[in-house]
């Protein structure tokens, strides 16, 4: 039983290492106790931010990220920040950055890379080190309400070209 219990504990620890749950912080940006415990004791490897976690400025959001890192300095702080219709950083006002559909339509990979770099800079100031973007889907079904404007378009070459440019832009700023 002892070895089985240890193996079960290890399995739970390994599972926690790859999870990235969302959470609700209070107005002061305080990290909930269950998140602190999971990061410090249970091996939780990451968290996902949603609009509710984003403060008025990147620096304030960065304070929340720093609080998470006091519990686990290697924590992945993730967000889905695509610009356009899919924004967490600007959930209250709408994104200041064009989305994938607009970028694909213009078809200027340098512009896409620049936009991604600027998003990456804001993410870095916010203490966010993993972006779930870009959405690299090819929009082959114009009636698909899930992909729609999140795609760079219906042409696979355009989608590939802009997906690569977006990744280069994010990676350029870490």
mmCIF file of C-alpha atoms in Angstrom:
data_model
loop_
_atom_site.group_PDB
_atom_site.id
_atom_site.type_symbol
_atom_site.label_atom_id
_atom_site.label_comp_id
_atom_site.label_asym_id
_atom_site.label_seq_id
_atom_site.Cartn_x
_atom_site.Cartn_y
_atom_site.Cartn_z
ATOM 1 C CA UNK A 1 0.000 0.000 0.000
ATOM 2 C CA UNK A 2 2.837 2.395 0.847
ATOM 3 C CA UNK A 3 4.421 2.201 -2.620
ATOM 4 C CA UNK A 4 1.021 2.509 -4.276
ATOM 5 C CA UNK A 5 0.208 5.612 -2.256
ATOM 6 C CA UNK A 6 3.540 7.186 -3.179
ATOM 7 C CA UNK A 7 2.943 6.347 -6.845
ATOM 8 C CA UNK A 8 -0.532 7.892 -6.599
ATOM 9 C CA UNK A 9 0.925 11.023 -5.034
ATOM 10 C CA UNK A 10 3.511 11.233 -7.813
ATOM 11 C CA UNK A 11 0.801 10.830 -10.453
ATOM 12 C CA UNK A 12 -1.222 13.668 -8.915
ATOM 13 C CA UNK A 13 1.901 15.854 -8.742
ATOM 14 C CA UNK A 14 2.741 15.095 -12.385
ATOM 15 C CA UNK A 15 -0.828 15.888 -13.457
ATOM 16 C CA UNK A 16 -0.785 19.189 -11.553
ATOM 17 C CA UNK A 17 2.431 20.165 -13.338
ATOM 18 C CA UNK A 18 0.638 20.396 -16.682
ATOM 19 C CA UNK A 19 -2.611 22.009 -15.547
ATOM 20 C CA UNK A 20 -3.355 25.697 -16.099
ATOM 21 C CA UNK A 21 -6.599 26.481 -14.253
ATOM 22 C CA UNK A 22 -8.272 29.844 -14.219
ATOM 23 C CA UNK A 23 -9.139 31.497 -10.922
ATOM 24 C CA UNK A 24 -10.852 34.548 -9.506
ATOM 25 C CA UNK A 25 -8.697 37.006 -7.584
ATOM 26 C CA UNK A 26 -10.172 39.701 -5.358
ATOM 27 C CA UNK A 27 -10.168 43.443 -6.037
ATOM 28 C CA UNK A 28 -6.761 43.866 -4.423
ATOM 29 C CA UNK A 29 -5.299 41.249 -6.779
ATOM 30 C CA UNK A 30 -4.871 38.718 -3.952
ATOM 31 C CA UNK A 31 -4.218 35.187 -5.123
ATOM 32 C CA UNK A 32 -6.757 32.702 -3.696
ATOM 33 C CA UNK A 33 -5.440 30.349 -1.027
ATOM 34 C CA UNK A 34 -6.184 27.251 -3.105
ATOM 35 C CA UNK A 35 -3.988 28.588 -5.935
ATOM 36 C CA UNK A 36 -1.160 29.460 -3.525
ATOM 37 C CA UNK A 37 -1.308 25.965 -1.987
ATOM 38 C CA UNK A 38 -1.453 24.258 -5.357
ATOM 39 C CA UNK A 39 1.566 26.215 -6.621
ATOM 40 C CA UNK A 40 3.651 25.844 -3.462
ATOM 41 C CA UNK A 41 2.744 22.330 -2.349
ATOM 42 C CA UNK A 42 0.974 20.380 -5.078
ATOM 43 C CA UNK A 43 3.237 21.103 -8.044
ATOM 44 C CA UNK A 44 0.758 23.205 -10.027
ATOM 45 C CA UNK A 45 2.717 24.289 -13.077
ATOM 46 C CA UNK A 46 0.574 27.080 -14.472
ATOM 47 C CA UNK A 47 -2.508 29.238 -14.385
ATOM 48 C CA UNK A 48 -4.620 30.851 -17.093
ATOM 49 C CA UNK A 49 -5.670 34.476 -16.932
ATOM 50 C CA UNK A 50 -9.036 35.612 -18.181
ATOM 51 C CA UNK A 51 -10.447 39.118 -18.376
ATOM 52 C CA UNK A 52 -11.336 38.979 -14.669
ATOM 53 C CA UNK A 53 -7.623 38.701 -13.782
ATOM 54 C CA UNK A 54 -6.433 41.640 -15.855
ATOM 55 C CA UNK A 55 -5.914 44.901 -13.974
ATOM 56 C CA UNK A 56 -6.135 48.416 -15.361
ATOM 57 C CA UNK A 57 -2.450 48.477 -16.295
ATOM 58 C CA UNK A 58 0.056 45.819 -17.334
ATOM 59 C CA UNK A 59 2.150 46.708 -14.304
ATOM 60 C CA UNK A 60 -0.770 45.966 -11.938
ATOM 61 C CA UNK A 61 -1.363 42.647 -13.667
ATOM 62 C CA UNK A 62 2.365 42.077 -13.308
ATOM 63 C CA UNK A 63 1.940 42.401 -9.529
ATOM 64 C CA UNK A 64 -0.516 39.488 -9.602
ATOM 65 C CA UNK A 65 1.946 37.486 -11.706
ATOM 66 C CA UNK A 66 4.742 38.300 -9.246
ATOM 67 C CA UNK A 67 2.565 37.077 -6.362
ATOM 68 C CA UNK A 68 2.104 33.772 -8.187
ATOM 69 C CA UNK A 69 5.855 33.495 -8.691
ATOM 70 C CA UNK A 70 6.507 33.875 -4.972
ATOM 71 C CA UNK A 71 4.770 30.507 -4.611
ATOM 72 C CA UNK A 72 6.373 28.894 -7.668
ATOM 73 C CA UNK A 73 9.079 30.845 -9.537
ATOM 74 C CA UNK A 74 8.665 28.623 -12.613
ATOM 75 C CA UNK A 75 4.896 28.996 -12.977
ATOM 76 C CA UNK A 76 3.547 29.438 -16.483
ATOM 77 C CA UNK A 77 1.155 32.372 -16.539
ATOM 78 C CA UNK A 78 -0.953 31.927 -19.650
ATOM 79 C CA UNK A 79 -3.541 33.959 -21.511
ATOM 80 C CA UNK A 80 -5.364 33.799 -24.828
ATOM 81 C CA UNK A 81 -4.513 37.203 -26.268
ATOM 82 C CA UNK A 82 -5.042 37.242 -30.017
ATOM 83 C CA UNK A 83 -6.002 40.865 -30.500
ATOM 84 C CA UNK A 84 -9.156 41.760 -32.386
ATOM 85 C CA UNK A 85 -12.258 39.991 -31.083
ATOM 86 C CA UNK A 86 -10.285 37.722 -28.738
ATOM 87 C CA UNK A 87 -8.754 39.857 -26.036
ATOM 88 C CA UNK A 88 -8.194 39.459 -22.340
ATOM 89 C CA UNK A 89 -5.906 42.461 -21.925
ATOM 90 C CA UNK A 90 -8.533 44.890 -23.169
ATOM 91 C CA UNK A 91 -11.674 43.015 -22.171
ATOM 92 C CA UNK A 92 -13.368 46.192 -20.900
ATOM 93 C CA UNK A 93 -12.660 48.360 -23.944
ATOM 94 C CA UNK A 94 -11.918 46.069 -26.877
ATOM 95 C CA UNK A 95 -8.511 45.358 -28.279
ATOM 96 C CA UNK A 96 -6.278 48.103 -29.571
ATOM 97 C CA UNK A 97 -4.680 45.490 -31.852
ATOM 98 C CA UNK A 98 -6.115 44.154 -35.105
ATOM 99 C CA UNK A 99 -7.203 40.532 -35.077
ATOM 100 C CA UNK A 100 -6.053 37.682 -37.260
ATOM 101 C CA UNK A 101 -8.700 38.076 -39.946
ATOM 102 C CA UNK A 102 -7.790 41.724 -40.526
ATOM 103 C CA UNK A 103 -4.072 40.909 -40.575
ATOM 104 C CA UNK A 104 -4.569 38.043 -43.026
ATOM 105 C CA UNK A 105 -6.736 40.214 -45.240
ATOM 106 C CA UNK A 106 -4.061 42.920 -45.442
ATOM 107 C CA UNK A 107 -1.516 40.105 -46.028
ATOM 108 C CA UNK A 108 1.542 41.942 -44.758
ATOM 109 C CA UNK A 109 3.531 39.441 -42.639
ATOM 110 C CA UNK A 110 5.790 42.224 -41.356
ATOM 111 C CA UNK A 111 2.732 44.002 -39.958
ATOM 112 C CA UNK A 112 1.556 40.757 -38.336
ATOM 113 C CA UNK A 113 4.973 40.268 -36.753
ATOM 114 C CA UNK A 114 4.968 43.853 -35.476
ATOM 115 C CA UNK A 115 1.482 43.491 -33.964
ATOM 116 C CA UNK A 116 2.487 40.235 -32.247
ATOM 117 C CA UNK A 117 5.666 41.852 -30.929
ATOM 118 C CA UNK A 118 3.646 44.712 -29.425
ATOM 119 C CA UNK A 119 1.191 42.269 -27.841
ATOM 120 C CA UNK A 120 4.172 40.328 -26.512
ATOM 121 C CA UNK A 121 5.614 43.447 -24.900
ATOM 122 C CA UNK A 122 2.363 44.076 -23.034
ATOM 123 C CA UNK A 123 2.229 40.426 -21.984
ATOM 124 C CA UNK A 124 5.783 40.594 -20.695
ATOM 125 C CA UNK A 125 5.040 43.745 -18.655
ATOM 126 C CA UNK A 126 2.026 41.859 -17.264
ATOM 127 C CA UNK A 127 4.189 38.935 -16.150
ATOM 128 C CA UNK A 128 2.536 36.616 -18.663
ATOM 129 C CA UNK A 129 4.935 34.128 -20.235
ATOM 130 C CA UNK A 130 2.638 31.924 -22.341
ATOM 131 C CA UNK A 131 0.190 33.094 -24.981
ATOM 132 C CA UNK A 132 -2.305 30.632 -26.445
ATOM 133 C CA UNK A 133 -2.178 32.668 -29.668
ATOM 134 C CA UNK A 134 -2.080 32.686 -32.576
ATOM 135 C CA UNK A 135 -5.050 30.676 -33.731
ATOM 136 C CA UNK A 136 -3.572 28.882 -36.741
ATOM 137 C CA UNK A 137 -6.824 27.422 -38.076
ATOM 138 C CA UNK A 138 -7.659 27.798 -41.734
ATOM 139 C CA UNK A 139 -11.176 29.161 -42.029
ATOM 140 C CA UNK A 140 -12.536 26.626 -44.511
ATOM 141 C CA UNK A 141 -16.129 26.991 -43.322
ATOM 142 C CA UNK A 142 -17.314 30.616 -43.397
ATOM 143 C CA UNK A 143 -20.355 29.641 -41.314
ATOM 144 C CA UNK A 144 -18.181 28.376 -38.460
ATOM 145 C CA UNK A 145 -18.930 30.683 -35.522
ATOM 146 C CA UNK A 146 -15.967 29.442 -33.469
ATOM 147 C CA UNK A 147 -13.099 30.158 -35.859
ATOM 148 C CA UNK A 148 -14.396 33.036 -37.983
ATOM 149 C CA UNK A 149 -12.312 36.165 -37.449
ATOM 150 C CA UNK A 150 -9.832 34.274 -35.260
ATOM 151 C CA UNK A 151 -8.330 32.798 -38.445
ATOM 152 C CA UNK A 152 -5.958 34.589 -40.775
ATOM 153 C CA UNK A 153 -8.222 33.418 -43.602
ATOM 154 C CA UNK A 154 -9.320 30.569 -45.837
ATOM 155 C CA UNK A 155 -6.081 30.289 -47.809
ATOM 156 C CA UNK A 156 -3.698 27.807 -46.123
ATOM 157 C CA UNK A 157 -0.621 29.643 -47.423
ATOM 158 C CA UNK A 158 -1.803 32.977 -46.008
ATOM 159 C CA UNK A 159 -2.697 31.338 -42.685
ATOM 160 C CA UNK A 160 0.709 29.614 -42.494
ATOM 161 C CA UNK A 161 2.634 32.757 -43.455
ATOM 162 C CA UNK A 162 0.889 34.888 -40.834
ATOM 163 C CA UNK A 163 0.964 32.207 -38.138
ATOM 164 C CA UNK A 164 4.743 32.007 -38.531
ATOM 165 C CA UNK A 165 5.056 35.812 -38.484
ATOM 166 C CA UNK A 166 2.942 36.020 -35.331
ATOM 167 C CA UNK A 167 5.078 33.419 -33.552
ATOM 168 C CA UNK A 168 8.259 35.253 -34.604
ATOM 169 C CA UNK A 169 6.865 38.496 -33.172
ATOM 170 C CA UNK A 170 5.976 36.943 -29.819
ATOM 171 C CA UNK A 171 9.249 35.069 -29.536
ATOM 172 C CA UNK A 172 11.248 38.185 -30.394
ATOM 173 C CA UNK A 173 10.227 39.716 -27.070
ATOM 174 C CA UNK A 174 10.468 36.553 -25.028
#
